[in-house]
Every structure is written in C-alpha cells, then in structure tokens.
XYZ file of C-alpha atoms in Angstrom:
625
model
C -25.847 -25.965 -17.283
C -22.691 -27.449 -19.734
C -19.909 -25.723 -18.164
C -17.412 -28.314 -18.007
C -17.108 -30.307 -15.418
C -18.158 -32.976 -16.675
C -15.744 -36.380 -16.134
C -14.538 -34.363 -12.975
C -13.901 -37.908 -11.149
C -11.483 -39.064 -13.639
C -10.134 -35.791 -14.546
C -9.329 -36.504 -10.880
C -8.019 -39.943 -10.784
C -5.778 -38.092 -13.626
C -5.178 -35.757 -10.742
C -3.541 -37.984 -8.238
C -1.309 -39.632 -10.008
C 0.609 -35.856 -10.624
C 3.598 -35.492 -7.732
C 3.255 -32.555 -5.960
C 6.143 -31.309 -4.348
C 6.021 -28.982 -1.498
C 7.667 -25.303 -1.836
C 7.190 -23.012 0.934
C 6.796 -19.360 -0.456
C 6.220 -18.993 -4.337
C 5.893 -15.827 -6.186
C 4.161 -15.349 -9.321
C 2.943 -12.673 -11.625
C 0.626 -12.088 -13.972
C 1.001 -9.750 -16.789
C -0.587 -9.165 -19.674
C -2.773 -6.091 -21.496
C -4.375 -4.353 -19.752
C -7.438 -4.686 -20.826
C -6.218 -8.353 -20.267
C -8.247 -8.566 -16.799
C -5.147 -9.141 -14.389
C -5.287 -7.484 -11.365
C -8.367 -9.781 -11.713
C -7.142 -12.859 -11.475
C -4.595 -11.930 -9.031
C -6.840 -10.839 -6.934
C -8.951 -14.842 -7.065
C -6.124 -16.402 -6.774
C -4.867 -14.121 -4.116
C -8.330 -15.237 -2.969
C -7.976 -19.152 -2.644
C -4.680 -19.053 -1.312
C -6.130 -17.006 1.566
C -9.171 -19.153 1.643
C -6.552 -21.774 2.413
C -4.842 -20.728 5.478
C -1.472 -18.787 3.390
C -0.393 -15.221 4.421
C -0.695 -13.938 1.268
C 1.050 -10.192 0.684
C -0.428 -8.576 -3.008
C 1.677 -6.177 -5.801
C -0.397 -4.396 -8.336
C 1.135 -2.925 -10.967
C -1.167 -0.757 -13.383
C 0.159 1.041 -16.000
C 0.866 4.402 -16.409
C -1.230 4.863 -19.589
C -4.857 4.788 -19.442
C -6.186 3.854 -22.908
C -2.486 2.560 -23.631
C -2.630 0.768 -27.631
C -3.372 -2.585 -27.157
C 0.023 -5.156 -26.831
C 2.802 -2.412 -26.200
C 4.764 -1.890 -23.373
C 2.742 0.818 -21.786
C 0.410 -0.852 -21.715
C 1.018 -3.304 -19.757
C -0.337 -4.558 -16.427
C 0.683 -6.830 -13.224
C 0.070 -7.882 -10.313
C 2.883 -9.801 -8.696
C 1.444 -11.612 -5.516
C 3.410 -13.971 -2.697
C 2.005 -16.723 -0.962
C 3.641 -18.615 1.966
C 3.387 -21.628 4.620
C 4.078 -18.909 7.641
C 4.674 -15.243 8.081
C 5.624 -13.130 4.951
C 6.378 -9.815 4.719
C 6.791 -8.694 1.281
C 6.892 -10.033 -2.132
C 9.633 -12.126 -3.409
C 13.685 -10.961 -3.721
C 12.653 -12.823 -7.330
C 8.928 -14.335 -8.994
C 9.078 -17.750 -8.894
C 6.103 -18.243 -11.838
C 5.277 -15.065 -14.544
C 2.079 -15.270 -16.546
C 2.842 -13.482 -19.894
C -0.162 -13.147 -21.692
C 1.298 -11.756 -24.301
C 5.155 -10.159 -26.360
C 4.611 -6.888 -24.340
C 4.215 -8.860 -20.635
C 7.155 -10.611 -21.104
C 9.411 -8.321 -22.264
C 8.177 -5.704 -18.866
C 8.458 -9.046 -16.886
C 10.985 -11.398 -17.848
C 14.023 -9.999 -16.130
C 12.827 -10.608 -12.589
C 11.799 -14.266 -13.089
C 14.263 -16.554 -11.325
C 16.530 -18.719 -13.017
C 14.690 -22.076 -13.283
C 11.366 -20.564 -12.762
C 8.346 -21.803 -14.562
C 7.397 -19.395 -17.400
C 4.031 -19.655 -18.462
C 2.948 -17.685 -22.063
C 0.000 -17.759 -24.751
C 1.818 -18.903 -27.483
C -1.147 -17.795 -29.062
C -0.306 -13.759 -28.960
C 2.851 -13.879 -30.396
C 2.314 -12.413 -34.126
C 4.457 -10.764 -36.019
C 2.081 -7.546 -35.193
C 2.246 -8.598 -31.621
C 6.044 -8.678 -32.098
C 6.285 -5.645 -33.818
C 4.095 -3.654 -30.444
C 6.503 -5.013 -27.842
C 9.312 -4.288 -30.254
C 10.773 -7.667 -30.577
C 12.858 -7.578 -33.382
C 12.707 -10.820 -33.069
C 10.817 -13.891 -31.655
C 11.964 -13.952 -27.780
C 10.466 -17.625 -27.374
C 13.196 -19.413 -29.922
C 16.139 -17.380 -28.318
C 18.878 -18.855 -25.749
C 18.200 -16.265 -22.814
C 14.703 -17.911 -22.741
C 16.214 -21.216 -21.981
C 17.312 -20.085 -18.317
C 12.818 -21.079 -18.072
C 10.763 -23.767 -17.832
C 8.744 -22.155 -20.513
C 5.117 -23.626 -21.196
C 3.949 -22.522 -24.130
C -0.376 -22.659 -24.358
C -2.209 -21.714 -26.984
C -4.682 -19.838 -24.200
C -6.889 -17.244 -26.765
C -8.120 -20.624 -29.215
C -8.382 -23.103 -25.748
C -10.236 -20.811 -24.426
C -12.761 -19.663 -27.864
C -13.354 -23.828 -27.182
C -14.422 -23.445 -23.816
C -17.138 -21.149 -24.414
C -17.863 -21.779 -28.201
C -21.628 -22.839 -26.263
C -22.059 -19.650 -24.757
C -23.713 -17.637 -27.150
C -20.958 -14.735 -26.453
C -18.766 -13.944 -29.816
C -15.571 -14.459 -30.841
C -14.397 -11.055 -28.991
C -16.270 -10.721 -25.955
C -15.544 -15.314 -25.320
C -11.214 -14.408 -25.937
C -12.116 -11.737 -22.788
C -12.648 -14.797 -20.918
C -9.084 -15.852 -21.453
C -7.574 -14.512 -18.289
C -9.989 -17.322 -15.971
C -8.522 -20.135 -18.576
C -5.473 -18.514 -17.230
C -5.809 -18.832 -14.217
C -7.577 -22.203 -13.630
C -3.856 -23.812 -14.979
C -2.581 -21.593 -12.595
C -4.424 -22.448 -9.271
C -4.513 -26.633 -10.907
C -0.963 -26.106 -10.582
C -0.672 -25.066 -6.623
C -3.427 -26.664 -5.788
C -5.586 -23.867 -4.600
C -9.672 -24.426 -5.068
C -11.657 -23.208 -7.370
C -14.413 -23.431 -5.633
C -14.776 -19.677 -4.822
C -13.467 -18.237 -7.544
C -17.107 -19.713 -9.495
C -18.758 -18.861 -6.634
C -17.666 -15.041 -6.993
C -18.041 -15.381 -11.099
C -21.338 -16.328 -10.168
C -22.261 -13.546 -8.687
C -19.651 -10.899 -10.238
C -21.351 -11.225 -14.018
C -25.163 -12.350 -12.410
C -27.129 -9.676 -14.237
C -25.486 -12.060 -17.669
C -26.023 -15.325 -17.448
C -24.030 -15.813 -20.362
C -21.256 -14.328 -19.039
C -21.163 -16.763 -16.240
C -20.943 -19.816 -18.291
C -18.358 -19.217 -20.483
C -15.886 -17.747 -17.477
C -16.746 -20.946 -15.611
C -16.744 -22.844 -18.692
C -12.926 -21.437 -19.215
C -12.268 -21.402 -15.719
C -12.971 -25.432 -15.457
C -11.499 -25.694 -18.883
C -7.766 -23.971 -17.534
C -7.970 -26.190 -14.297
C -8.870 -30.031 -16.280
C -5.816 -28.163 -18.812
C -3.195 -28.740 -16.218
C -4.440 -32.242 -15.437
C -4.602 -33.895 -18.916
C -1.421 -32.186 -20.681
C 1.835 -33.801 -19.601
C 3.350 -30.194 -19.970
C 3.811 -28.897 -16.322
C 5.632 -33.260 -14.655
C 4.683 -31.552 -11.076
C 1.833 -30.020 -8.815
C 3.413 -27.095 -5.974
C 1.699 -27.324 -2.786
C 1.941 -23.983 -0.264
C 0.660 -25.624 3.060
C -1.527 -23.415 5.828
C 0.862 -20.402 7.964
C 0.836 -20.580 11.733
C -0.604 -17.386 12.072
C -1.753 -15.719 15.569
C -5.256 -16.982 15.961
C -7.990 -14.505 15.503
C -10.490 -13.137 12.397
C -8.884 -11.937 9.307
C -10.097 -10.321 6.483
C -7.908 -10.050 3.371
C -6.987 -5.554 3.053
C -5.005 -3.006 1.250
C -3.607 0.720 2.467
C -6.211 2.139 1.225
C -8.813 -0.377 2.551
C -7.034 0.574 5.446
C -6.595 4.361 6.151
C -10.805 4.525 5.395
C -11.611 2.005 7.781
C -8.768 3.911 10.146
C -10.604 6.461 9.732
C -13.988 5.710 10.499
C -12.344 4.164 13.966
C -10.450 8.126 15.102
C -14.307 9.114 14.037
C -16.143 6.434 16.369
C -13.467 6.592 19.536
C -13.560 11.198 19.241
C -17.749 10.919 18.762
C -16.714 13.641 16.655
C -18.363 14.025 12.783
C -16.454 12.724 10.030
C -15.990 14.732 6.688
C -13.248 13.783 4.318
C -12.965 16.044 0.737
C -10.398 15.034 -2.062
C -9.822 15.710 -5.615
C -9.646 12.362 -7.474
C -5.802 11.693 -8.209
C -4.196 7.654 -8.197
C -3.534 6.366 -6.329
C -5.530 8.341 -3.162
C -8.783 8.204 -5.455
C -10.007 4.392 -3.710
C -10.012 6.163 -0.177
C -12.711 8.516 -1.614
C -14.314 5.572 -2.750
C -13.935 3.417 0.552
C -15.150 6.136 2.417
C -18.420 7.003 0.690
C -20.040 3.623 1.738
C -19.606 4.323 4.786
C -22.444 6.787 5.712
C -23.928 5.226 8.317
C -21.116 6.067 10.677
C -21.801 9.898 10.151
C -19.150 10.256 6.835
C -19.652 12.461 5.128
C -17.413 12.500 2.194
C -16.741 16.088 -0.648
C -15.009 15.104 -4.025
C -14.285 19.070 -4.547
C -13.251 20.776 -7.585
C -10.096 21.120 -7.056
C -6.650 20.744 -4.957
C -6.794 23.918 -2.473
C -10.574 24.028 -2.029
C -10.383 20.090 -0.392
C -7.645 21.302 1.967
C -9.735 24.309 2.610
C -13.487 22.610 3.708
C -11.263 20.168 6.291
C -9.450 23.495 7.230
C -13.370 25.109 8.129
C -15.266 21.154 8.784
C -12.653 21.343 11.369
C -13.481 24.891 12.534
C -16.913 23.375 12.916
C -16.440 20.579 15.664
C -15.477 18.018 12.614
C -12.840 15.570 12.246
C -11.140 17.083 8.659
C -9.298 14.939 6.376
C -7.921 15.237 3.029
C -6.414 12.133 0.467
C -4.085 13.319 -2.217
C -1.171 11.751 -3.860
C 2.437 14.335 -4.319
C 1.296 16.459 -7.522
C -2.264 17.732 -5.222
C 0.534 18.040 -1.297
C 2.132 21.138 -2.898
C -1.335 22.276 -4.046
C -2.221 22.353 -0.737
C 0.400 23.646 0.807
C -0.390 27.084 1.139
C -2.899 26.635 2.630
C -2.238 23.681 5.222
C 0.579 26.725 6.585
C -3.517 27.596 7.169
C -4.092 24.972 8.770
C -0.744 26.037 11.636
C -1.971 29.107 11.901
C -5.103 28.710 12.848
C -4.418 25.777 15.386
C -7.092 22.789 14.305
C -7.125 19.421 14.392
C -6.982 17.387 10.244
C -5.072 14.777 8.590
C -3.684 14.936 5.334
C -3.306 11.292 4.033
C -0.767 11.273 1.338
C -0.542 8.593 -1.194
C 2.991 9.058 -2.682
C 3.779 7.606 -6.314
C 6.138 9.354 -8.666
C 7.808 12.538 -9.838
C 8.035 15.184 -10.337
C 5.176 16.508 -11.706
C 2.530 14.419 -12.876
C 5.912 11.307 -12.676
C 4.591 7.758 -12.439
C 1.545 7.998 -11.753
C 0.880 4.498 -10.808
C 4.164 3.832 -9.822
C 5.793 4.450 -5.599
C 8.700 6.259 -4.255
C 8.869 8.021 -1.195
C 9.717 11.184 -2.823
C 7.424 13.365 -0.403
C 9.335 13.325 2.736
C 10.884 16.740 2.561
C 8.557 18.437 1.391
C 5.706 17.126 4.193
C 8.310 18.233 6.712
C 9.380 21.494 4.747
C 7.800 22.372 2.201
C 5.988 25.554 3.040
C 7.310 28.930 3.712
C 7.736 30.397 6.482
C 7.805 28.396 10.231
C 5.131 25.886 9.947
C 5.776 22.654 11.492
C 3.099 19.583 10.800
C 3.739 15.554 12.923
C 4.312 13.925 9.637
C 4.023 9.347 9.902
C 4.090 6.664 7.587
C 2.657 3.322 7.728
C 5.269 0.252 7.587
C 2.584 -2.261 6.689
C -1.108 -2.399 4.770
C -2.251 -2.812 7.516
C -0.032 -0.861 9.593
C -2.359 1.994 7.624
C -5.242 1.609 9.632
C -3.240 1.743 13.438
C -1.260 4.343 11.495
C -4.371 6.928 10.273
C -5.537 6.516 14.700
C -2.531 7.742 15.606
C -2.686 10.287 12.951
C -6.225 11.735 15.154
C -5.028 10.983 18.397
C -2.013 13.570 18.008
C -4.148 15.987 16.388
C -6.773 16.502 17.958
C -4.720 16.037 21.370
C -2.307 19.038 19.973
C -4.663 21.126 17.666
C -2.761 20.119 14.369
C -3.101 18.756 11.264
C -1.041 15.922 11.153
C 0.399 14.701 7.820
C 0.121 10.497 7.705
C 2.774 9.712 4.473
C 1.642 6.480 2.335
C 3.289 4.966 -0.819
C 1.268 3.205 -3.491
C 3.262 0.033 -2.946
C 1.011 0.245 0.499
C -2.054 1.436 -0.882
C -2.477 -0.753 -3.589
C -0.558 -3.246 -1.631
C -2.560 -6.823 0.366
C -2.422 -9.105 3.367
C -4.287 -10.793 5.598
C -5.247 -8.054 8.862
C -6.709 -9.499 11.733
C -9.631 -7.535 12.820
C -8.383 -5.160 16.187
C -9.443 -5.702 19.725
C -12.236 -3.100 18.908
C -11.644 -2.518 22.854
C -8.027 -1.936 23.044
C -8.535 1.107 20.728
C -6.863 4.463 21.927
C -9.668 6.923 23.110
C -9.977 9.901 21.082
C -11.562 11.746 23.286
C -11.625 16.178 22.944
C -13.637 18.029 24.670
C -15.291 20.789 23.037
C -14.436 24.869 25.240
C -17.891 26.014 26.633
C -16.458 27.588 30.247
C -16.557 31.470 28.997
C -15.109 33.389 31.627
C -11.303 33.915 30.775
C -11.410 32.036 26.655
C -8.919 34.313 24.025
C -7.863 32.133 21.625
C -5.109 31.541 22.500
C -5.124 29.935 25.673
C -3.308 26.477 26.155
C -2.507 23.286 27.815
C 0.518 24.101 29.846
C 1.409 20.389 28.850
C 0.505 20.324 25.487
C 0.256 23.258 24.197
C -2.758 22.995 22.311
C -5.487 26.222 22.434
C -9.134 24.966 22.980
C -11.413 23.925 20.596
C -14.998 25.940 20.635
C -16.847 25.865 18.267
C -18.102 28.566 16.211
C -21.698 29.413 18.078
C -21.492 28.691 21.394
C -21.572 31.642 23.336
C -19.989 34.114 25.245
C -16.642 32.313 22.890
C -16.867 34.525 19.979
C -13.371 34.811 18.616
C -10.878 35.358 16.218
C -8.591 32.944 14.083
C -6.990 33.556 9.936
C -4.060 33.362 8.070
C -2.753 37.055 9.945
C -0.611 36.715 13.164
C -2.538 37.123 16.807
C -1.874 38.099 19.846
C -0.810 35.772 21.672
C -3.191 36.417 24.692
C -6.354 38.218 23.433
C -6.424 37.122 20.144
C -6.340 40.132 18.576
C -3.924 40.619 15.101
C -1.060 41.607 15.853
C 2.087 42.830 14.186
C 4.435 42.777 17.321
C 7.245 41.206 16.200
C 8.399 40.008 20.244
C 5.204 38.598 19.782
C 5.515 36.812 16.384
C 8.475 35.405 17.491
C 7.025 34.235 20.837
C 4.280 32.981 18.662
C 6.842 30.830 15.617
C 8.788 29.391 19.170
C 5.025 27.942 20.516
C 4.118 26.465 17.801
C 7.514 24.990 17.145
C 7.772 23.876 20.659
C 4.472 22.812 20.820
C 5.345 20.121 18.324
C 8.260 19.149 19.316
C 6.187 18.256 22.914
C 5.216 15.082 20.609
C 8.277 13.629 20.541
C 8.454 12.702 24.539
C 4.583 11.314 23.341
C 4.854 8.984 20.736
C 4.948 4.636 21.295
C 8.574 3.037 22.399
C 10.870 2.736 19.660
C 10.731 -0.813 18.609
C 14.288 -1.807 17.692
C 14.260 -6.243 16.129
C 17.432 -7.531 17.704
C 19.826 -6.245 19.935
C 19.413 -3.191 20.923
C 23.375 -2.472 20.458
C 25.105 -4.496 17.417
C 27.008 -3.376 14.625
C 25.004 -2.401 11.694
C 21.628 -1.560 12.375
C 19.083 -0.461 9.045
C 16.408 1.845 9.663
C 13.282 2.384 7.433
C 9.965 4.242 7.287
C 7.162 3.169 5.095
C 6.804 0.136 2.634
C 11.048 -0.239 2.410
C 10.111 -2.225 6.318
C 8.889 -5.337 4.502
C 11.835 -5.648 2.411
C 13.985 -5.192 5.341
C 12.232 -7.280 7.670
C 12.358 -9.991 5.241
C 16.278 -9.357 4.869
C 17.384 -9.318 8.525
C 15.785 -11.794 9.722
C 17.233 -14.185 7.258
C 19.868 -12.168 7.923
C 19.846 -12.679 11.998
C 18.960 -16.746 11.370
C 22.588 -17.322 9.781
C 24.297 -14.631 13.311
C 24.677 -11.377 11.317
C 25.137 -9.057 13.248
C 21.588 -6.634 12.234
C 18.795 -4.643 14.164
C 15.957 -2.907 12.443
C 14.008 0.133 12.958
C 10.676 1.313 11.357
C 9.459 4.601 12.312
C 6.410 5.455 12.854
C 7.095 10.018 12.996
C 8.743 11.277 11.021
C 9.279 14.328 12.078
C 8.839 14.562 14.975
C 11.916 12.267 16.317
C 11.350 9.814 18.524
C 13.292 11.491 22.224
C 15.191 8.589 21.640
C 16.300 7.951 18.549
C 19.427 9.156 19.351
C 20.382 7.008 22.225
C 19.307 4.219 20.020
C 21.777 5.156 17.183
C 24.842 5.342 19.279
C 23.976 1.957 20.001
C 25.484 0.986 16.671
C 28.672 0.902 14.271
C 26.526 1.713 11.051
C 23.313 2.200 9.939
C 21.523 1.642 6.667
C 18.658 3.781 5.723
C 16.986 2.536 2.313
C 14.628 4.456 0.652
C 12.891 5.334 -3.109
C 14.331 8.267 -2.910
C 17.577 9.685 -3.540
C 18.306 9.914 0.808
C 15.908 11.902 2.319
C 15.362 10.346 5.486
C 19.668 9.985 5.642
C 19.480 13.751 4.883
C 18.003 14.185 8.699
C 19.578 11.523 10.328
C 22.474 12.657 9.464
C 22.131 16.756 10.076
C 20.314 16.193 13.393
C 21.985 13.210 15.036
C 25.287 13.169 13.074
C 26.057 10.314 12.457
C 27.889 9.220 8.891
C 24.332 6.593 8.167
C 24.540 4.619 4.083
C 21.902 5.551 1.806
C 20.623 3.132 -0.502
C 18.717 4.673 -2.999
C 15.988 3.078 -5.358
C 13.912 5.437 -8.129
C 12.622 3.372 -10.668
C 8.739 3.262 -9.727
C 9.304 0.293 -8.096
C 9.315 -1.299 -4.350
C 12.319 -2.678 -3.170
C 13.675 -6.034 -3.606
C 14.905 -8.254 -0.059
C 17.489 -9.501 -2.282
C 18.946 -6.119 -3.235
C 18.956 -4.857 0.735
C 20.753 -8.231 2.220
C 23.101 -7.785 0.167
C 23.500 -4.230 0.335
C 24.101 -5.391 4.234
C 26.509 -8.377 3.748
C 28.403 -5.338 1.995
C 28.782 -3.457 5.487
C 29.447 -6.576 7.260
C 31.502 -7.453 5.538
C 33.800 -4.264 5.210
C-alpha cells in the first residue's frame, strides 16, 4: 500500500540534521471546529507521549452546542495536554503550542498562548467567509498582536487533499483527514513516534480500507512536511518521566469512577445496579459500566432522574449496591428521593459530575458549584456524607471510600466529581488488588429481637434485612418511624430523637476518615485548602513556591461533610488560609461558619479550571501582605 512512507531513510537522514532542544514540560492545545477531530487528535498525541514514558495530563474542552454552525465561536472544540519529564498535576500555566484549524479556534484560544509560543494555523481556513463567522473584521494573522508568537502558517487542507489523492476518497471525505496531517506535523516537532498512531488507524477504520489508507497518508505527509520544510528551525524532546514502578494505563475520571464501582461490588460481594438518565458530563459512566456485565453489573437507562434514583433505592432495599450518576440539574430532581433514602437508611451512592449552571448553564464546561446543594439541598434534616476526588485516578479510590461509608453507616453518599476530572486523563498505576479495602457487609438473618431500627452501638447504623428473609418482615418508608418498633409514628419527641440519631450517625463518620495529608509543614504562614479538581493546579503552585522557600502548605479535603475531626486543629496552625474553588466561595462559607476562621476565598466561575499561575500569584500576594 502506498501510504506515503517512500524514501523514509532519506527523510530520516534529513531529520537528523535538525537541532533538537530538550524541554522539561510542554503544553499543547489542538483547537478547531467540532467536526475537525480535535479530541481524537489530542488523544492520539497523548497515547504517543504515554508510550515513550512521559507523565501526561489532559483536559478536553467540548463545545456546548451539539451542532453549532461550522466555523463559529460556539462550535470550537479543544483538547489540551501537558507532557513532562517529571510528575505533573495540572495542565500548564499557559499553553506552549496552539494548533488552530480555523479563525474561530484562534480567537477563542489565542489568549491562553504564552508570549513567544508556537502558533500553527491552517492558512486554508482564513477566507473572508471564515473570518466573518469568527467575528473578525480583518485577518488576525496580519495583526500586530500575532507578532508576539512564532506563527507557522501551513495550508493544511490543500496539502491533505493532495496527500490522499490516491485513496479514492471524495473531496469532502479527504478533507476530513486534515487532523491527521496536523497530528503528523506536531508529532515530528516534538519527536513523537507515529507507529502507535498508524496501528490505531488500522484498527479503528479496518472496515473501510480507503479510510485507513487516506488517514495514514495524511499522517505521514504531515510528519514528512516537518522534515522537508524549513518552517521549523529546531525540534523539541521531552525525556521520559521517573514515575514509580508499576503497570500503568491511561484513565479518565469517569472511567476510574466506573472501575471503582465494580471494585466495590467485588470487595463487598454484592451485585451492583447503576441506573441513570443521560446527562453531560456523566453519561460516559453508564457507557463504561454497560461493558462490564461479566462482573455482574446491571445497568438501567431510566426515563428520568427521579426514576433512576428511585430504582437505586429499590435495589439497595433488595440487597444490591445502588448507584446513580448525574450532574447538577439531575441532582436537583433527585432531591426528594434522596431525603427518602435518608429516611429508609439504605446504602447507595450518587455520582454527581458537576458542570456549569444554573439550569442548563454550560453543560460541557466545568464548575464546583454543587457543594452546598449536595450538603443542604434537601428539605428537612436529611444529612448525607459528601466526598470529592482530587485527580482522575483518585476517582477510583474515592468511589471505594464512598461505598465503604455507605455500607458501614447504612446511608446514601454523594460523590462530587466535575467536568475537568471526568473528561481529563492521566497515567494511572493499577492498584494492588490485595490491598483494596474489605467492604463486606452482612445481611441480618437472625429474627430474634429484630426491629427495623435496631442499631449498631458504634456506628448507629441499622441492620440490613433483605425482603423475603423469614421472620424479618418489616416496614420502612418516608413516614417517620418509631425508634423502637419501626411502626409509623407522629410523636414529636420520637421524631426529634430519630432526627438526632440520623444526624449523630453521620457525624460519627468524622472520626472514621483517612488521616489528613498536609503537603508541607503542619504550622506555617499560609495554608491552601482545596477540594476537587482545584487540587492539581494548587499542588503545582504550592510545590513551585516551596522550592523557593516560601512558607506555604497544602491540604486537599476528600470528605466535605462531615469535616474530618482533626480539621479544626490543623487550621489553627496557619496564619492565613486560601481556598481556591470554581464557585463563589461555597467551601469558604462552610469553613468560616464551622471554625470561625477568616479564610480568603479565591473564586473562578468561567467554566475553565484554575491555571497554576493564577493560584501561585494569589499565594504570593497574600504572603507579601
């Protein structure tokens, strides 16, 4: 097959004459129209980087409009990744390289490109009509602003069409291969192998040989273009990272949550039911779990959010692990049923993948605006533990922790992930399965002295009695029950007693949490207190300042309700507390009210994660008074 690989030895000889510069960390963003294949391109570059041993972290950025007009600002899709020779926790302060496939992609993303950064544009997409759709008055490539960057104009569309002429594809289908041409250019520029991408193309499009041939031609043509032109005066190399030894795979937060649910089922010996209504960005969890029926996983796409959570309550009543996934609007709809789950005291987990709000808001963008809703968003006194992972890989372990708490304390648990964690990816070392927590929870089978609300004296959890067990017939439901007999009770003193018991049960979890892990001294001038996906940027900022001798420490909160029993003592060891979060200060409100400390709130509500530089600069300003 003629796929553009002729004369490779001659080209490689020419390749060796190009000087190579060693870099520690690079951040690249592929950006184009939603139909330009930017997510696919970014994923393939990520895989190439993982294969050569770099530490990698990614952030896909999807357009909110499903079918926005091509070439418009609303239709821009992006994929950002950082790859490094050392351990990294977040994508970069600014992007080092921007690949803009059209003017709209340029306009949306140029502000994030560092001064002196490489700007690669598809010059074929800068016609007057393209500029009009991107709301440009003139050609931005001719502006003074563009002089701040190393501009590389490549007629990617025409070069792609020329490269794939022999494939037999139509003009339109051939043009769709331009993302692989761009990928080839960037893989050459950063000394990435293309063999893995070629293998992926062969497998992905094996049912259409002409597509395989065209994409391989475009990929090789892009790679060769980097070799044969003089647009680039040097290449760049990022050496493999020194990661802890082990077996790794690339994983997203939603994949990790799914695997965590499966692991909880295995470790507990209980089958799992996942019921959900499709909603961005949680839908991938349903897609992932549906592939694992070999583990006894049962999945249900429900007709609405209320049906999904109700099915999970029913599953838990029958002895299953009930799990439902949603995002902010769905959490609102599940509110009443979650109060019911508190009343019946059954173990289940809600995976809430936060997105921009309110209402439909920014469905493909990330926020952390559901914290107060998760803790207080139900009528009556209905306490539910709330947990939050810190990285895509951490989602696996926090899912296990959510089930541990749910089973031990017979309670629903809410896990707050977010769009950045759900869609972002990182290398994840496969766990030691022998070291995973034991989650065994025995059903009540002894009928003597049984009542529905007889409790464990340590945890205050009631027994789990599966319907159909002889002698354990019982009534549970949304009406208040007598604390001794389980019968419906309207007695005011009994109601208050049951409210206090349910509250005390959840508060006891504060003494049963993993130890707090402070990064830095336990007494210091400033503590950065964070939760969720803000952790990666905060950790990178804190580590860089600690290397300069700055008096700053970091603490990530995994359990947001109830707070860890030692948190008050920890906070008292710091002069100042900074809380960065993608909302208007929700954790700050909780910390101030609970511990009466003057926490400084760092707010960001742009549908975008924190940049490392934003947090670093705020820390420095506080340290300087």
